[in-house]
mmCIF file of C-alpha atoms in Angstrom:
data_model
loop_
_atom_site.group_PDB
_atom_site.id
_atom_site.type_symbol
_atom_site.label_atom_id
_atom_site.label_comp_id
_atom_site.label_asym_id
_atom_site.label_seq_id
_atom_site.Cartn_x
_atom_site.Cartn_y
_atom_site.Cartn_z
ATOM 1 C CA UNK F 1437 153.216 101.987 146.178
ATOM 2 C CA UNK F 1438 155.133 104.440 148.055
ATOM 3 C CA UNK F 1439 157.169 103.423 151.256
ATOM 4 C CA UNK F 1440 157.149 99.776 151.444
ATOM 5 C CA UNK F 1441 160.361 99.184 152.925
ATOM 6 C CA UNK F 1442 159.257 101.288 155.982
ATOM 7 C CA UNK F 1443 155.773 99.773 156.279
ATOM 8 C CA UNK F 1444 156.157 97.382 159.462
ATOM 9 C CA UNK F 1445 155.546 93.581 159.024
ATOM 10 C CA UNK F 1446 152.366 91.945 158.905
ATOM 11 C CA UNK F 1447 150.525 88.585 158.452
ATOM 12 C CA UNK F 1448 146.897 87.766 156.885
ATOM 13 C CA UNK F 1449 145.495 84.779 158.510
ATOM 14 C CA UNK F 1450 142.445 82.884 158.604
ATOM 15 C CA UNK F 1451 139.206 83.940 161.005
ATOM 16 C CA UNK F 1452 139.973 81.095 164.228
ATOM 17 C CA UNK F 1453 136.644 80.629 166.890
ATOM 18 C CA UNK F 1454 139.134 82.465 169.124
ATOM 19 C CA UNK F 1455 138.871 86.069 167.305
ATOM 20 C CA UNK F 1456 134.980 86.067 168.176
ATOM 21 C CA UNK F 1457 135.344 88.763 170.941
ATOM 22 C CA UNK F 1458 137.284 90.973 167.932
ATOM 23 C CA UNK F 1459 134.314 90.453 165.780
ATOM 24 C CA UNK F 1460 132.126 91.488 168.200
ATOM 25 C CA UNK F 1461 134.093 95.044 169.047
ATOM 26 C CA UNK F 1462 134.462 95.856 165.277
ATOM 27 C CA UNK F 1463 130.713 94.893 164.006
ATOM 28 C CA UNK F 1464 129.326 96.333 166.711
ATOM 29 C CA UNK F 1465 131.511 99.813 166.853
ATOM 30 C CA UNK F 1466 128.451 101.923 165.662
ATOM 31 C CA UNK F 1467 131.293 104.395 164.679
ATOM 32 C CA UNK F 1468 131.941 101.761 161.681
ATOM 33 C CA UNK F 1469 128.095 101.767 160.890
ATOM 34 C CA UNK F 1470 128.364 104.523 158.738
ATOM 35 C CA UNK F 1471 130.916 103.791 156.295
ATOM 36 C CA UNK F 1472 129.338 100.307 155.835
ATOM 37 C CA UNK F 1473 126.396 98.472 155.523
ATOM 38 C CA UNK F 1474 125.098 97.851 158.917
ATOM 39 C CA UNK F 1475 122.881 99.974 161.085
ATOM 40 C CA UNK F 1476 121.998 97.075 163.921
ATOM 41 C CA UNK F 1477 124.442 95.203 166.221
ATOM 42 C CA UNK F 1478 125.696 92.057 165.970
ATOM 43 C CA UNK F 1479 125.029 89.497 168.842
ATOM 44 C CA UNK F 1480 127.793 86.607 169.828
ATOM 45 C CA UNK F 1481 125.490 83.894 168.765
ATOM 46 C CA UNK F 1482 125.192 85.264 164.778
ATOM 47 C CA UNK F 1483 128.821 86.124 165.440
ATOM 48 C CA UNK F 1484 129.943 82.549 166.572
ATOM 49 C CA UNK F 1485 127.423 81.195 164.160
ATOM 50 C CA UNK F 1486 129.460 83.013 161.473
ATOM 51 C CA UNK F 1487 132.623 81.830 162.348
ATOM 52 C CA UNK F 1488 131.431 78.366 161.951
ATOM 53 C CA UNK F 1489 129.695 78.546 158.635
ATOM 54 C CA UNK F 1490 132.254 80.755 156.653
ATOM 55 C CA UNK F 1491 134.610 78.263 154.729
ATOM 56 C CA UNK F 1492 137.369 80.711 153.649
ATOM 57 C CA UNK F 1493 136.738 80.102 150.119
ATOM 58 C CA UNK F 1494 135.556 83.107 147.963
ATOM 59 C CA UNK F 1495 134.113 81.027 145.703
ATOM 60 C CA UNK F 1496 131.067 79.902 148.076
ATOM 61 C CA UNK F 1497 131.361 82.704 150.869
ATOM 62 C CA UNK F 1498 131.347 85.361 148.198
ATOM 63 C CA UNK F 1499 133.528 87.053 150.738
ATOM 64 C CA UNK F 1500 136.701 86.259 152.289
ATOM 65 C CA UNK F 1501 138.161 88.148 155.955
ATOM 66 C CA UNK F 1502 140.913 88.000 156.972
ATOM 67 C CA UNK F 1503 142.650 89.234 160.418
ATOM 68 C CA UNK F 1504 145.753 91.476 160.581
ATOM 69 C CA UNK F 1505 148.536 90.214 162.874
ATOM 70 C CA UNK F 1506 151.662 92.624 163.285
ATOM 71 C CA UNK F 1507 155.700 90.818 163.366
ATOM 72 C CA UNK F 1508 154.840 90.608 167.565
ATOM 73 C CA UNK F 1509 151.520 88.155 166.306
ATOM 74 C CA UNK F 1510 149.195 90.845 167.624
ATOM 75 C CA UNK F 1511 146.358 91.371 166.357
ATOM 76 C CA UNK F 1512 145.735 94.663 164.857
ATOM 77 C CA UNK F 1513 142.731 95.181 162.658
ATOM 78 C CA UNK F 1514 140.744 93.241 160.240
ATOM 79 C CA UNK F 1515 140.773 93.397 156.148
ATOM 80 C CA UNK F 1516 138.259 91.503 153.385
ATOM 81 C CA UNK F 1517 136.827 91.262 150.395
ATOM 82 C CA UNK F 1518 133.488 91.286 149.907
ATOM 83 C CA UNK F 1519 131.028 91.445 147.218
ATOM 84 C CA UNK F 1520 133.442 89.288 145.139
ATOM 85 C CA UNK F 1521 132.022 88.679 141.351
ATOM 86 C CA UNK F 1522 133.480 85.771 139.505
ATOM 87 C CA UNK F 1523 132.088 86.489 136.482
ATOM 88 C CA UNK F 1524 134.348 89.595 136.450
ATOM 89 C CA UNK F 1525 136.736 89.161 138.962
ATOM 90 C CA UNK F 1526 136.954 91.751 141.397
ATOM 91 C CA UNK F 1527 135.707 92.370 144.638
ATOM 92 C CA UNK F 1528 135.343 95.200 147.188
ATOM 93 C CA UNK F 1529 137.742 95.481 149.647
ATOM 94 C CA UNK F 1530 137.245 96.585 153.288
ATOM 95 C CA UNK F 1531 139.757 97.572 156.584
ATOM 96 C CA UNK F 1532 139.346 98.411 159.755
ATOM 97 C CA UNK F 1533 142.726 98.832 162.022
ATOM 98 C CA UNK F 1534 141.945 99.126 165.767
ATOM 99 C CA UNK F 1535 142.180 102.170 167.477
ATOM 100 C CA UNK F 1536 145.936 101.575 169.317
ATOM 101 C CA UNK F 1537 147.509 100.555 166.109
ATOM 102 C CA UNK F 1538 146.339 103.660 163.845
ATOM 103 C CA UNK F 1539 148.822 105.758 162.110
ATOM 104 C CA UNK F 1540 151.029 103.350 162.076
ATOM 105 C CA UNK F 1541 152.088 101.914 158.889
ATOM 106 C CA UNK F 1542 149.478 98.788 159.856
ATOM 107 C CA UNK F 1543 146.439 99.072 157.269
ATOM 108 C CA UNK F 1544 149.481 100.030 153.944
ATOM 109 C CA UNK F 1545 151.056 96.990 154.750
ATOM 110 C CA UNK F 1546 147.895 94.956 154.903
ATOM 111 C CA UNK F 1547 146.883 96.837 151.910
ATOM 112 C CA UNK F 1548 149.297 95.712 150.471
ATOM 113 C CA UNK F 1549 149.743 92.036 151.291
ATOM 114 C CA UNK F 1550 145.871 91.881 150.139
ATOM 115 C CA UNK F 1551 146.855 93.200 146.641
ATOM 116 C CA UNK F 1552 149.397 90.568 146.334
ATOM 117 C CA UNK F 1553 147.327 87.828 147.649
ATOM 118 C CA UNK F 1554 144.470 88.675 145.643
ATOM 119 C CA UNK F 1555 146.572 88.926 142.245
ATOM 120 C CA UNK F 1556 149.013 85.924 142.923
ATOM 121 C CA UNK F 1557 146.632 83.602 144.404
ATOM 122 C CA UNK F 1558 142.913 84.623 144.015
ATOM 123 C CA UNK F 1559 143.899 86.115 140.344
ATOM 124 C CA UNK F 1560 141.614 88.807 140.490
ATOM 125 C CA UNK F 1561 141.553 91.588 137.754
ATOM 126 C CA UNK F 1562 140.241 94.414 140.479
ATOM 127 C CA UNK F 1563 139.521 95.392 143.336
ATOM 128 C CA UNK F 1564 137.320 98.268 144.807
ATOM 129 C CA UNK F 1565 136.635 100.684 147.494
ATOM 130 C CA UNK F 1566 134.068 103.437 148.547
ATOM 131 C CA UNK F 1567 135.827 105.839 150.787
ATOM 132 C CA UNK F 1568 133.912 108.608 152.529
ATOM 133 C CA UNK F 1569 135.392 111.973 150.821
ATOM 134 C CA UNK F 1570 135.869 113.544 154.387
ATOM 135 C CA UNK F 1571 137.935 110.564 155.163
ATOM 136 C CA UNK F 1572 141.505 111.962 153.894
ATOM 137 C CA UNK F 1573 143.287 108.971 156.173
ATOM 138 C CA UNK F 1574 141.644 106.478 154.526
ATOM 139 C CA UNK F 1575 142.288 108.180 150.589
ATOM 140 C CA UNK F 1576 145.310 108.106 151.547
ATOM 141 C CA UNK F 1577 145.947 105.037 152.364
ATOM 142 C CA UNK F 1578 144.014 103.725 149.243
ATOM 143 C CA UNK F 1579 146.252 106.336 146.482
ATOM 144 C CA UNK F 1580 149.561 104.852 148.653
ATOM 145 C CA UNK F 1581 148.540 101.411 147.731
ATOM 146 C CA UNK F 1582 147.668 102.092 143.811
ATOM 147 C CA UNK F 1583 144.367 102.589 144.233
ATOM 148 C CA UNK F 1584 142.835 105.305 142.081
ATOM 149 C CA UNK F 1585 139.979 107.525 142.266
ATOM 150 C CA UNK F 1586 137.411 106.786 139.647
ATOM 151 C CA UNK F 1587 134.192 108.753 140.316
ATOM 152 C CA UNK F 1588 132.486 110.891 142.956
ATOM 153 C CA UNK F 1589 129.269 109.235 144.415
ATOM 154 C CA UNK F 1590 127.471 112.136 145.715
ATOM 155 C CA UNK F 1591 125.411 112.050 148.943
ATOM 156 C CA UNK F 1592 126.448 108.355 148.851
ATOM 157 C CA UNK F 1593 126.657 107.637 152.712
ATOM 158 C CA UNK F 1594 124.410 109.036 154.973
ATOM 159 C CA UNK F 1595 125.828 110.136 158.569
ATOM 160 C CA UNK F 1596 124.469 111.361 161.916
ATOM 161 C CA UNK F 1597 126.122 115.123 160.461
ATOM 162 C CA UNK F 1598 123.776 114.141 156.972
ATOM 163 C CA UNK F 1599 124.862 112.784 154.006
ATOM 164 C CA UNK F 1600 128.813 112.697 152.655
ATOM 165 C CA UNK F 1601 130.044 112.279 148.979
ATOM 166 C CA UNK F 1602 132.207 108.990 148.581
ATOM 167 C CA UNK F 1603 134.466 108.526 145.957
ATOM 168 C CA UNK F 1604 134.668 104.987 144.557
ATOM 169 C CA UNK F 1605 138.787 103.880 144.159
ATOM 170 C CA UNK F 1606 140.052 101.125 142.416
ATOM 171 C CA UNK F 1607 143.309 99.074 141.958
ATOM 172 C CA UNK F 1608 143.925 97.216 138.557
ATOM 173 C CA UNK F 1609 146.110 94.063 139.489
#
């Protein structure tokens, strides 16, 4: 991992009731639609309804978020794993960083804390990304953190411009 000591400081924390209006920008930012799984908006209710359920433990949820707080306890983005197997222990991993805090330094050093807290703590074997080939900000970010590029998925996501190659990265821990 390249430039750690310049990466600014961040903390992972727990999803609280009060980060519902977050949620709500970043599922429902139809600019994120595309590089994931969703294609319909979220409303508060399923939102809030969310929060309440999720227990925090990968184990049940199958998933685990987590929000990104800078050294000033901003909040700056959100990262989680998803799609977590515990037969083989690995999961996919997912970030968004809002818009203000791009470019700079946030989503390496929550990369980063991720990695550590899903080797030291969750003891994970791998994790996993699919990365839109077009998106050279996002690769990288992902070869910066260890990641590396396994395959090409070709016409993988599909865009309003058509469909995009993704490549499919991963991180041995």
């Amino acid at each position: 991992m390249n430039n750690l000591h310049s990466q600014p400081k961040v903390a992972l924390r727990a999803l609280e009731p009060e980060d519902l209006d977050l949620l709500y920008q970043i599922e429902n930012n139809r600019e994120l639609w595309q590089v994931s799984n969703t294609n319909v908006p979220y409303s508060r209710y399923v939102l809030h309804d969310y929060l309440a359920r999720t227990t925090g433990d990968i184990y049940t949820d199958k998933q685990v978020r987590l929000v990104i707080d800078n050294a000033e306890e901003t909040t700056v983005g959100l990262i989680d794993l998803q799609d977590f197997s515990p037969q083989h222990l690995r999961a996919e991993v997912g970030i968004v960083i809002l818009q203000q805090y791009r470019h700079q330094g946030y989503a390496l050093a929550a990369l980063s804390a991720l990695l550590d807290y899903a080797r030291d703590v969750l003891r994970l074997h791998q994790l996993y990304a699919y990365v839109d080939n077009d998106n050279h900000a996002s690769c990288q970010l992902f070869d910066e953190a260890g990641f590396k590029e396994r395959t090409i998925l070709h016409d993988w996501l599909l865009t309003p411009e058509g469909y995009h190659d993704a490549c499919l990265l991963q991180c041995f821990l």
